[in-house]
Amino acid sequence: MNYHQILTDITKKVQTLSDRGTSASYIPELASIDVNKFGVYLKPIDKKGCGVGDFDEKFSIQSIAKVFLLIKAYKIKGKESWTRVGYEPSGDPFNSLVQLETENGIPRNPLINAGAIVVCDILLDLLPNPKQDFLQFVRKLAVNDAINYNEKIVASEAATGFTNIAIANLIKSYGNLNNKVDDVLDLYFHVCAIEMSCQELSKSFLLFANGGIIPETNERILSLSRTKRVNAIMQTCGFYDEAGEFAFKVGLPGKSGVGGGIVAIHPEKYAIAVWSPKLNKKGNSYKGMKLLELLTTETDSSIF
Ligand code: GLU
């Protein structure tokens, strides 16, 4: 399969579409990004990767980092992780408070804001230096020490994150946060403010395509069984209330973020990351979704 040729062809097709999305202006620092940026990088498990466009430019991975957060907690707590957060799709927007009230402060899954906020609380109890330890973990997955938090984005989100502040307070009122709301949100805003390029992001997700092992270092991060479970959560919950649409049109487990990034994996084959800042109404990259739909359609290859 000549992936470089395929990516070049489908990028051309996607670039001719009029981009109907808008960037995530509710985080002021993200609003200033050039919305015409477009990058894609595909990394096969055992071959050199290839990219098109702005694939080596760093962007804010936002909610994509919730997958790293989940596996960090899952590695330490195992199945006990599921007592404070569920694994069912929410069918609601990423920042919804609605179910928290009817479900006693137990978020539906770890890939919506409420769920990731609870996982941050779990990690605050488990890690001696939570922000530094988490960043080191992400650097290990990416096999790259040049991964960092963008402090400007942290500050921007902390100043305007009223919905997340409300979510954390509601969860706390149900007794499902052990730590102070401010400390939990400080970790949460940092996690969302990790920056990576498409090239770095695809590499850091390769373990999910490779049965839980980082191909470059041969280090096992998750068992086969846990890898299956995390991939299932990405498939059913990775795109908020558009998870069904993504499964229907793309057919790969993945995760999106409001920075305009989407990462997806094809088990035993590759990880792919795409970045285009304009988002559709559900908060997923408009062109990124289109590109992945074209990829699996034109290569006749998805998990289904
Ligand atoms: N930091 C963003 C928020 O909490 C993450 C949302 C996302 O990427 O889906 O609103």
Coordinates of C-alpha atoms and ligand atoms in Angstrom, one line a residue:
M1 CA 0.0 0.0 0.0
N2 CA 1.5 3.4 -1.0
Y3 CA 0.2 5.4 1.9
H4 CA 2.0 8.6 0.9
Q5 CA 0.3 8.6 -2.5
I6 CA -3.1 7.9 -0.9
L7 CA -2.6 10.7 1.7
T8 CA -1.6 13.1 -1.0
D9 CA -4.7 12.3 -3.2
I10 CA -7.2 12.4 -0.3
T11 CA -5.7 15.6 1.1
K12 CA -6.3 17.3 -2.3
K13 CA -9.9 16.1 -2.3
V14 CA -10.5 17.3 1.3
Q15 CA -8.9 20.7 0.5
T16 CA -11.4 21.3 -2.3
L17 CA -14.3 21.1 0.2
S18 CA -15.5 24.3 1.7
D19 CA -14.6 24.1 5.4
R20 CA -17.9 24.6 7.2
G21 CA -16.4 24.5 10.7
T22 CA -15.2 27.1 13.2
S23 CA -12.2 27.0 15.6
A24 CA -12.6 26.4 19.3
S25 CA -12.9 30.1 20.2
Y26 CA -14.2 29.4 23.7
I27 CA -10.5 28.9 24.7
P28 CA -9.1 32.3 23.6
E29 CA -5.6 31.0 23.0
L30 CA -6.9 28.5 20.5
A31 CA -9.0 31.1 18.7
S32 CA -5.8 32.8 17.3
I33 CA -4.6 29.7 15.4
D34 CA -4.4 29.9 11.6
V35 CA -7.5 27.9 10.6
N36 CA -6.0 27.0 7.3
K37 CA -3.4 24.7 8.8
F38 CA -3.7 21.1 7.6
G39 CA -1.5 18.2 8.4
V40 CA -1.7 14.4 8.4
Y41 CA 0.8 11.7 9.3
L42 CA 0.4 7.9 9.1
K43 CA 2.8 5.7 10.9
P44 CA 2.7 1.9 10.2
I45 CA 3.8 -0.4 13.0
D46 CA 6.9 -1.6 11.3
K47 CA 7.7 0.8 8.5
K48 CA 8.6 4.4 8.0
G49 CA 5.8 6.8 8.3
C50 CA 4.7 9.5 5.8
G51 CA 3.0 12.8 6.0
V52 CA 1.4 15.6 4.0
G53 CA 1.0 19.3 4.8
D54 CA 1.8 20.7 8.3
F55 CA 2.4 17.3 9.8
D56 CA 5.4 18.4 11.9
E57 CA 3.9 21.5 13.4
K58 CA 2.9 21.2 17.0
F59 CA -0.7 21.9 18.0
S60 CA -2.8 21.6 21.2
I61 CA -4.0 18.0 21.4
Q62 CA -6.7 18.8 24.0
S63 CA -9.0 15.9 24.7
I64 CA -6.8 13.4 22.8
A65 CA -4.6 13.4 25.9
K66 CA -7.6 11.9 27.9
V67 CA -6.6 8.6 26.4
F68 CA -3.0 8.9 27.9
L69 CA -4.6 9.9 31.2
L70 CA -6.9 6.9 31.2
I71 CA -4.1 4.4 30.5
K72 CA -1.9 5.9 33.2
A73 CA -4.6 5.3 35.8
Y74 CA -5.6 2.0 34.3
K75 CA -2.0 0.7 34.5
I76 CA -1.9 1.4 38.2
K77 CA -5.4 0.8 39.4
G78 CA -6.6 -2.0 37.0
K79 CA -10.3 -2.8 37.1
E80 CA -10.7 -0.7 40.2
S81 CA -10.5 2.3 37.9
W82 CA -14.1 1.6 36.8
T83 CA -15.7 2.2 40.2
R84 CA -15.5 6.0 39.9
V85 CA -16.0 6.4 36.1
G86 CA -18.0 4.2 33.6
Y87 CA -17.3 3.0 30.1
E88 CA -20.6 3.7 28.3
P89 CA -21.0 6.3 25.6
S90 CA -22.6 9.5 26.8
G91 CA -24.4 10.6 23.7
D92 CA -24.1 14.1 25.1
P93 CA -21.6 16.9 24.3
F94 CA -18.1 16.7 25.7
N95 CA -18.7 19.3 28.4
S96 CA -22.2 18.3 29.5
L97 CA -23.3 18.3 33.1
V98 CA -26.7 16.7 32.6
Q99 CA -25.9 13.1 33.3
L100 CA -23.8 13.9 36.4
E101 CA -26.9 15.0 38.3
T102 CA -29.0 11.9 37.4
E103 CA -26.1 9.5 37.9
N104 CA -24.8 10.7 41.2
G105 CA -21.5 12.3 40.0
I106 CA -20.2 9.2 38.3
P107 CA -19.2 10.3 34.8
R108 CA -20.3 8.0 31.9
N109 CA -16.7 7.5 30.6
P110 CA -13.2 8.8 30.9
L111 CA -13.1 10.5 27.5
I112 CA -15.7 13.2 28.3
N113 CA -14.6 16.2 30.4
A114 CA -16.3 15.0 33.5
G115 CA -14.7 11.5 33.3
A116 CA -11.2 13.0 32.6
I117 CA -11.6 15.3 35.6
V118 CA -12.3 12.2 37.8
V119 CA -9.2 10.4 36.4
C120 CA -7.1 13.5 37.2
D121 CA -8.3 13.2 40.8
I122 CA -7.3 9.5 40.8
L123 CA -3.9 10.4 39.5
L124 CA -3.4 13.1 42.1
D125 CA -3.8 10.4 44.8
L126 CA -1.4 8.0 43.0
L127 CA 1.5 10.1 41.6
P128 CA 4.1 11.8 43.8
N129 CA 4.5 14.7 41.2
P130 CA 1.4 14.4 39.1
K131 CA 2.1 17.0 36.3
Q132 CA 5.7 16.0 35.9
D133 CA 5.1 12.2 36.2
F134 CA 2.2 12.4 33.7
L135 CA 4.3 14.4 31.2
Q136 CA 7.2 11.8 31.5
F137 CA 4.7 9.0 30.8
V138 CA 3.5 10.8 27.6
R139 CA 7.1 11.3 26.6
K140 CA 7.8 7.6 27.1
L141 CA 4.8 6.7 24.8
A142 CA 5.9 9.1 22.2
V143 CA 9.6 8.1 22.6
N144 CA 10.3 11.8 22.6
D145 CA 11.5 14.1 25.4
A146 CA 10.5 17.2 23.5
I147 CA 6.8 16.9 24.4
N148 CA 5.6 19.7 26.7
Y149 CA 2.6 21.5 28.2
N150 CA 1.8 24.9 26.6
E151 CA 1.5 27.2 29.7
K152 CA -0.3 29.9 27.7
I153 CA -3.0 27.5 26.8
V154 CA -3.2 26.3 30.4
A155 CA -3.7 29.9 31.6
S156 CA -6.2 30.7 28.9
E157 CA -8.4 27.7 29.7
A158 CA -8.1 28.3 33.5
A159 CA -9.3 31.9 33.0
T160 CA -12.4 30.9 30.9
G161 CA -13.1 27.3 31.9
F162 CA -16.4 28.0 33.7
T163 CA -18.1 24.9 32.5
N164 CA -15.3 22.7 33.6
I165 CA -15.2 24.5 37.0
A166 CA -18.9 23.7 37.3
I167 CA -18.5 20.1 36.3
A168 CA -15.7 19.6 38.9
N169 CA -17.7 21.3 41.6
L170 CA -20.8 19.1 40.8
I171 CA -18.7 15.9 41.0
K172 CA -17.1 17.1 44.2
S173 CA -20.6 17.7 45.7
Y174 CA -21.4 14.0 45.1
G175 CA -18.2 13.0 46.8
N176 CA -16.4 11.6 43.7
L177 CA -13.3 13.9 44.0
N178 CA -10.9 13.4 46.9
N179 CA -8.7 16.4 46.1
K180 CA -9.4 20.2 46.0
V181 CA -11.3 21.2 42.9
D182 CA -8.5 23.8 42.0
D183 CA -5.8 21.1 42.2
V184 CA -7.8 18.7 40.1
L185 CA -8.5 21.3 37.4
D186 CA -4.9 22.5 37.4
L187 CA -3.9 18.9 36.3
Y188 CA -6.8 18.7 33.9
F189 CA -6.0 22.0 32.1
H190 CA -2.3 20.9 31.9
V191 CA -3.2 17.5 30.4
C192 CA -5.4 19.3 27.7
A193 CA -2.6 21.7 26.9
I194 CA -0.1 19.1 25.7
E195 CA 1.3 20.0 22.3
M196 CA 2.3 17.5 19.7
S197 CA 2.6 17.4 15.9
C198 CA 0.7 14.8 13.8
Q199 CA 4.0 12.9 13.4
E200 CA 4.5 12.8 17.2
L201 CA 0.9 12.0 17.9
S202 CA 0.6 9.1 15.5
K203 CA 3.8 7.6 17.0
S204 CA 2.5 7.9 20.5
F205 CA -0.7 6.0 19.7
L206 CA 1.1 3.2 17.9
L207 CA 0.9 1.0 21.0
F208 CA -2.9 0.7 20.6
A209 CA -2.4 -0.7 17.2
N210 CA 0.3 -3.0 18.4
G211 CA -1.4 -4.9 21.2
G212 CA -0.2 -2.6 24.0
I213 CA 3.5 -2.6 23.1
I214 CA 5.5 0.5 22.0
P215 CA 7.1 -0.8 18.8
E216 CA 10.2 1.3 18.9
T217 CA 11.2 0.3 22.5
N218 CA 9.4 -3.0 22.7
E219 CA 8.1 -1.9 26.1
R220 CA 4.7 -3.4 27.0
I221 CA 2.4 -0.6 28.4
L222 CA -0.9 -2.5 28.5
S223 CA -1.9 -6.2 28.3
L224 CA -3.7 -7.4 25.2
S225 CA -7.0 -7.5 27.1
R226 CA -6.6 -3.9 28.4
T227 CA -5.6 -2.7 25.0
K228 CA -8.8 -4.2 23.6
R229 CA -10.8 -2.4 26.3
V230 CA -9.2 1.0 25.7
N231 CA -9.6 0.7 21.9
A232 CA -13.3 -0.2 22.6
I233 CA -13.7 2.9 24.7
M234 CA -12.1 5.0 21.9
Q235 CA -14.5 3.5 19.4
T236 CA -17.6 4.1 21.4
C237 CA -16.8 7.3 23.3
G238 CA -13.9 9.0 21.5
F239 CA -16.0 11.5 19.5
Y240 CA -18.6 12.5 22.2
D241 CA -22.1 12.6 20.6
E242 CA -20.6 11.8 17.2
A243 CA -19.0 8.5 18.1
G244 CA -21.7 6.6 16.1
E245 CA -21.0 8.9 13.1
F246 CA -17.3 8.2 13.3
A247 CA -17.8 4.5 13.6
F248 CA -20.3 4.6 10.7
K249 CA -18.1 6.6 8.3
V250 CA -14.6 5.8 9.4
G251 CA -14.7 2.6 11.2
L252 CA -11.6 2.9 13.4
P253 CA -11.1 3.5 17.1
G254 CA -9.9 7.1 17.7
K255 CA -10.0 10.3 19.7
S256 CA -10.6 13.9 18.8
G257 CA -9.7 17.2 20.5
V258 CA -11.0 20.7 20.2
G259 CA -7.6 21.8 19.0
G260 CA -8.7 20.2 15.6
G261 CA -6.7 17.0 16.0
I262 CA -8.0 13.5 15.5
V263 CA -6.0 10.3 16.0
A264 CA -7.1 6.9 14.9
I265 CA -5.6 3.4 14.9
H266 CA -6.0 0.4 12.7
P267 CA -5.1 -2.6 14.8
E268 CA -2.0 -4.5 13.6
K269 CA -1.5 -1.9 10.9
Y270 CA -1.0 1.8 11.7
A271 CA -1.8 4.9 13.7
I272 CA -2.8 8.1 11.9
A273 CA -3.1 11.7 13.1
V274 CA -4.8 14.6 11.3
W275 CA -5.0 18.2 12.2
S276 CA -7.3 20.9 10.8
P277 CA -8.5 23.5 13.4
K278 CA -12.1 24.2 12.2
L279 CA -14.5 22.1 14.1
N280 CA -18.0 20.9 13.2
K281 CA -21.0 21.5 15.5
K282 CA -20.1 18.5 17.7
G283 CA -16.5 19.8 18.3
N284 CA -14.7 17.4 16.0
S285 CA -12.4 18.5 13.2
Y286 CA -14.6 18.9 10.1
K287 CA -11.9 18.2 7.5
G288 CA -10.1 15.7 9.7
M289 CA -13.3 13.5 9.8
K290 CA -13.6 13.8 6.1
L291 CA -10.0 12.8 5.4
L292 CA -10.3 9.7 7.6
E293 CA -13.6 8.7 6.0
L294 CA -11.9 8.9 2.6
L295 CA -8.9 6.9 3.8
T296 CA -10.8 3.9 5.0
T297 CA -13.2 4.0 2.1
E298 CA -10.6 4.3 -0.6
T299 CA -8.3 1.7 1.0
D300 CA -11.3 -0.6 1.7
S301 CA -9.9 -1.1 5.1
S302 CA -11.4 -0.6 8.6
I303 CA -12.0 -2.7 11.6
F304 CA -15.5 -3.7 10.4
Ligands
GLU1 N1 -9.8 21.5 27.2 C1 -11.0 21.2 26.5 C2 -12.2 21.5 27.5 O1 -12.1 21.0 28.6 C3 -11.1 19.8 26.0 C4 -12.3 19.6 25.2 C5 -12.0 18.7 24.0 O2 -10.9 18.7 23.4 O3 -12.9 18.0 23.7 O4 -13.2 22.1 27.1

